[in-house]
Coordinates of C-alpha atoms and ligand atoms in Angstrom, one line a residue:
M315 CA 15.9 6.9 2.3
I316 CA 15.7 8.5 5.8
I317 CA 12.4 8.2 7.7
D318 CA 11.0 9.9 10.8
A319 CA 8.0 7.7 11.5
H320 CA 6.7 9.7 14.4
T321 CA 7.2 13.4 15.1
H322 CA 5.2 16.5 16.2
L323 CA 5.9 19.4 14.0
N324 CA 2.4 20.5 15.0
T325 CA 3.4 21.2 18.7
N326 CA 3.5 24.8 19.9
Q327 CA 7.3 24.6 20.5
I328 CA 8.2 24.0 16.8
F329 CA 5.0 24.6 14.8
W330 CA 5.8 28.4 14.5
N331 CA 8.9 27.5 12.5
Y332 CA 7.9 24.1 11.0
K333 CA 9.1 25.2 7.5
K334 CA 12.6 25.5 8.8
Y335 CA 12.5 22.1 10.3
L336 CA 11.1 20.6 7.1
E337 CA 13.8 22.3 5.2
N338 CA 16.5 20.9 7.6
F339 CA 14.9 17.4 7.2
G340 CA 14.8 17.9 3.4
K341 CA 18.5 18.3 3.2
I342 CA 18.8 14.6 3.8
W343 CA 18.2 12.6 0.6
W344 CA 14.8 11.0 0.1
K345 CA 12.6 11.2 3.2
I346 CA 9.3 10.5 4.8
L347 CA 7.9 12.1 7.9
V348 CA 4.7 11.4 9.8
N349 CA 3.2 13.9 12.2
A350 CA 1.2 12.5 15.1
W351 CA -1.9 14.2 16.3
A352 CA -2.3 14.5 20.1
N353 CA -5.0 17.0 20.8
N354 CA -7.6 19.3 19.3
E355 CA -5.2 22.1 18.7
Y356 CA -2.7 20.0 16.8
N357 CA -5.4 19.1 14.4
E358 CA -5.7 22.2 12.4
K359 CA -1.9 22.6 12.4
W360 CA -1.3 19.3 10.7
I361 CA -3.8 20.1 8.1
Q362 CA -1.9 23.3 7.4
I363 CA 1.4 21.5 7.3
A364 CA 0.0 18.8 5.0
K365 CA -1.4 21.2 2.5
E366 CA 1.6 23.5 2.4
F367 CA 4.3 20.8 2.2
I368 CA 3.0 19.7 -1.2
K369 CA 3.5 23.2 -2.5
D370 CA 6.7 24.0 -0.7
F371 CA 8.4 20.7 -0.2
P372 CA 7.4 18.4 -3.1
W373 CA 10.5 16.2 -2.5
L374 CA 9.2 15.2 0.9
T375 CA 6.5 12.7 1.9
V376 CA 4.6 14.2 4.8
K377 CA 1.7 12.3 6.3
T378 CA -0.2 12.4 9.6
A379 CA -1.8 10.2 12.2
I380 CA -5.0 11.3 14.0
W381 CA -6.4 10.9 17.5
R382 CA -5.7 11.9 21.1
H383 CA -2.8 11.3 23.4
P384 CA -4.0 9.4 26.5
C385 CA -3.2 12.4 28.6
D386 CA -5.6 14.5 26.5
I387 CA -8.7 12.4 26.2
P388 CA -12.0 13.5 27.7
H389 CA -12.4 12.4 31.4
N390 CA -16.0 11.5 30.7
E391 CA -16.6 8.4 28.5
S392 CA -19.8 9.9 27.1
D393 CA -17.7 12.5 25.3
F394 CA -15.9 9.9 23.2
L395 CA -18.6 9.1 20.7
P396 CA -19.0 12.5 19.2
L397 CA -15.3 12.7 19.0
L398 CA -15.1 9.4 17.1
D399 CA -17.6 10.7 14.6
K400 CA -15.6 13.8 14.1
L401 CA -12.4 11.8 13.5
E402 CA -14.1 9.6 11.0
K403 CA -15.3 12.6 9.1
L404 CA -11.9 14.2 9.2
Y405 CA -10.5 11.0 7.8
E406 CA -13.0 10.9 5.0
E407 CA -12.2 14.5 4.1
N408 CA -8.4 14.1 4.2
K409 CA -7.7 10.5 3.3
E410 CA -4.7 11.2 1.2
H411 CA -2.9 12.7 4.2
I412 CA -3.8 10.3 7.0
V413 CA -1.9 7.0 7.5
A414 CA -2.7 5.9 11.1
I415 CA -4.8 6.3 14.2
G416 CA -2.6 7.7 17.0
E417 CA -0.9 8.5 19.1
C418 CA -3.1 6.8 21.5
G419 CA -2.8 4.3 24.4
I420 CA -2.3 4.2 28.1
D421 CA -0.3 6.7 30.3
L422 CA -0.3 6.1 34.0
H423 CA 2.6 8.4 34.7
F424 CA 0.8 11.5 35.9
P425 CA -1.8 11.2 38.7
E426 CA -4.0 13.9 37.0
N427 CA -4.5 11.8 33.9
P428 CA -7.9 10.2 33.2
T429 CA -8.5 7.0 35.1
V430 CA -7.1 3.7 33.7
E431 CA -10.7 2.6 33.0
V432 CA -11.4 5.7 30.9
Q433 CA -8.1 5.4 29.1
Q434 CA -8.8 1.7 28.3
T435 CA -12.3 2.5 26.9
A436 CA -10.8 5.3 24.7
L437 CA -8.1 2.9 23.5
K438 CA -10.6 0.2 22.7
L439 CA -12.8 2.7 20.7
Q440 CA -9.8 3.9 18.7
A441 CA -8.6 0.4 18.0
E442 CA -12.1 -0.3 16.7
L443 CA -12.0 2.7 14.5
A444 CA -8.5 1.7 13.2
R445 CA -10.0 -1.7 12.3
K446 CA -13.0 -0.1 10.6
L447 CA -10.8 2.2 8.5
S448 CA -8.1 -0.4 7.9
L449 CA -5.5 1.9 9.5
P450 CA -2.6 1.0 11.8
L451 CA -2.7 1.9 15.4
M452 CA 0.1 4.1 16.8
I453 CA 0.5 3.3 20.5
H454 CA 1.9 5.4 23.3
S455 CA 2.3 3.3 26.5
R456 CA 3.9 4.7 29.6
D457 CA 3.9 3.0 33.0
G458 CA 1.0 0.8 31.9
F459 CA 2.2 -2.0 29.7
R460 CA -0.1 -4.6 31.3
E461 CA -3.1 -2.2 31.0
T462 CA -2.3 -1.6 27.4
M463 CA -2.0 -5.3 26.6
E464 CA -5.4 -6.0 28.3
V465 CA -7.0 -3.9 25.6
L466 CA -4.9 -4.8 22.6
K467 CA -5.1 -8.5 23.0
D468 CA -8.5 -8.3 21.2
F469 CA -6.9 -6.5 18.2
S470 CA -4.1 -8.8 17.2
D471 CA -5.4 -8.5 13.6
L472 CA -4.3 -4.8 13.4
K473 CA -1.0 -3.4 12.5
I474 CA 0.3 -2.1 15.9
Y475 CA 3.2 0.4 16.2
F476 CA 4.6 0.9 19.7
H477 CA 6.1 4.3 19.4
A478 CA 9.1 5.6 21.4
R479 CA 9.1 2.2 23.0
G480 CA 11.0 2.0 26.3
Y481 CA 10.0 -1.5 27.4
W482 CA 12.4 -4.3 28.0
K483 CA 13.2 -7.7 26.4
K484 CA 10.4 -9.7 28.0
E485 CA 7.7 -7.3 27.1
L486 CA 8.8 -7.0 23.5
E487 CA 8.8 -10.7 23.3
E488 CA 5.2 -10.7 24.4
C489 CA 4.4 -8.1 21.8
E490 CA 6.0 -10.1 19.1
K491 CA 4.1 -13.2 20.1
N492 CA 0.7 -11.3 20.2
F493 CA 0.9 -9.1 17.2
P494 CA 2.0 -10.5 13.9
N495 CA 2.0 -7.0 12.4
L496 CA 4.1 -5.3 15.1
R497 CA 6.4 -2.3 14.7
V498 CA 8.6 -0.8 17.4
G499 CA 9.8 2.8 17.2
C500 CA 13.5 3.6 18.1
T501 CA 14.2 7.2 19.2
N502 CA 17.4 8.9 20.3
V503 CA 16.8 7.3 23.7
I504 CA 18.7 4.3 22.4
E505 CA 21.9 6.5 22.7
Y506 CA 21.3 7.4 26.4
P507 CA 23.8 5.8 28.8
S508 CA 20.9 4.7 31.0
A509 CA 19.2 2.8 28.2
E510 CA 21.2 -0.5 28.2
K511 CA 18.1 -2.6 28.7
I512 CA 16.3 -0.9 25.8
R513 CA 19.4 -1.6 23.6
E514 CA 19.3 -5.2 24.8
A515 CA 15.6 -5.5 23.8
I516 CA 16.3 -4.1 20.3
R517 CA 19.1 -6.5 19.7
N518 CA 16.6 -9.3 20.6
I519 CA 13.7 -8.4 18.2
R520 CA 13.6 -9.1 14.5
T521 CA 14.8 -6.1 12.4
A522 CA 11.6 -6.5 10.3
K523 CA 9.8 -4.9 13.3
I524 CA 12.0 -1.8 13.8
L525 CA 11.1 1.8 12.9
T526 CA 13.1 5.1 13.3
E527 CA 11.5 8.2 14.8
T528 CA 12.4 11.4 16.7
D529 CA 9.2 12.2 18.7
A530 CA 10.5 15.8 18.2
P531 CA 10.5 18.2 19.9
F532 CA 11.1 15.7 22.7
L533 CA 13.9 13.2 23.2
P534 CA 17.0 14.9 21.6
P535 CA 20.2 13.1 20.8
Q536 CA 22.6 12.4 23.7
T537 CA 25.0 15.2 22.7
M538 CA 22.1 17.7 22.8
R539 CA 20.3 16.7 26.0
G540 CA 18.2 19.5 27.4
Q541 CA 17.8 21.0 23.9
Q542 CA 14.9 20.8 21.4
N543 CA 14.8 17.8 19.1
E544 CA 13.9 18.0 15.4
P545 CA 13.1 15.5 12.6
A546 CA 16.6 16.0 10.9
Y547 CA 18.2 14.5 14.1
V548 CA 16.7 11.1 13.2
T549 CA 20.1 10.5 11.5
Y550 CA 21.5 10.0 15.0
V551 CA 19.0 7.1 15.5
Y552 CA 20.2 5.5 12.3
E553 CA 23.8 5.8 13.4
K554 CA 23.2 4.2 16.7
L555 CA 21.0 1.5 15.3
C556 CA 23.8 0.4 12.9
E557 CA 26.1 0.1 15.9
I558 CA 23.5 -1.8 18.0
L559 CA 22.5 -4.2 15.2
N560 CA 25.9 -4.4 13.7
I561 CA 24.8 -3.6 10.1
Q562 CA 25.7 -1.1 7.4
Q563 CA 23.7 2.1 7.1
N564 CA 22.5 1.3 3.5
E565 CA 21.2 -2.1 4.7
L566 CA 19.4 -0.5 7.6
E567 CA 17.8 2.2 5.4
K568 CA 16.3 -0.5 3.2
I569 CA 14.9 -2.4 6.1
I570 CA 13.4 0.7 7.7
E571 CA 11.9 1.8 4.4
W572 CA 10.2 -1.5 3.9
N573 CA 9.0 -1.6 7.6
T574 CA 7.6 1.9 7.3
K575 CA 6.0 1.7 3.9
T576 CA 4.2 -1.6 4.7
L577 CA 3.0 -0.2 8.0
Y578 CA 1.6 3.1 6.6
N579 CA 0.7 1.8 3.2
I580 CA 2.6 4.5 1.4
Ligands
ZN2014 ZN1 4.7 11.4 20.2

């Protein structure tokens, strides 16, 4: 069982040809893929993917996560509430396809992003929605670990998935301490020569917390740097993880399957 726990077939770069990417992914035996929602435009596209995959790719499990990336939330807090209502309605209408709230979180990388206060309010509202709907929270956190934790400390009862996580050992230890239902996503970044501290952090956490993901079309395997990533390349993540954790592929597959299914309830 091969799993891509976080991808974006609904982005402009790959949506136009998503069937090809699903087909490529489908060539690997038994698989699950979860599309993350990041902005309004992605929304209708995942619904299209979700509806068509059942027809065209019945051997795949394709699910989705809903909400907004922190770089794409409204700059004005008063615009959140109507958005939340809309999301809840979307969930009620498409329950069978939706397995998480995300990706959401804090991103302080770009100066033009909404302020940290606005981002924290948005994250808190999403965490409350996740709690209300009993869904896991898929977190994007870049250059704002402290600010992310300030909000999440009140939500330790939730299942929290730090996607494409690039934080180091000490921070992961803090996450493990705070969130009993933690998951940490490993992407192809674990192969990159500059990622030694990330590899060290992965060696240090319990394997029961690890997920595999591509974040495609971003973060391609090391041998394809500069090119577009796709869900099928999650196999490179499995390969590298076996090496880092010093375990066999079939053992790793079982662990990842359990970690993913218990997170998404699938
Ligand atoms: Zn993503």
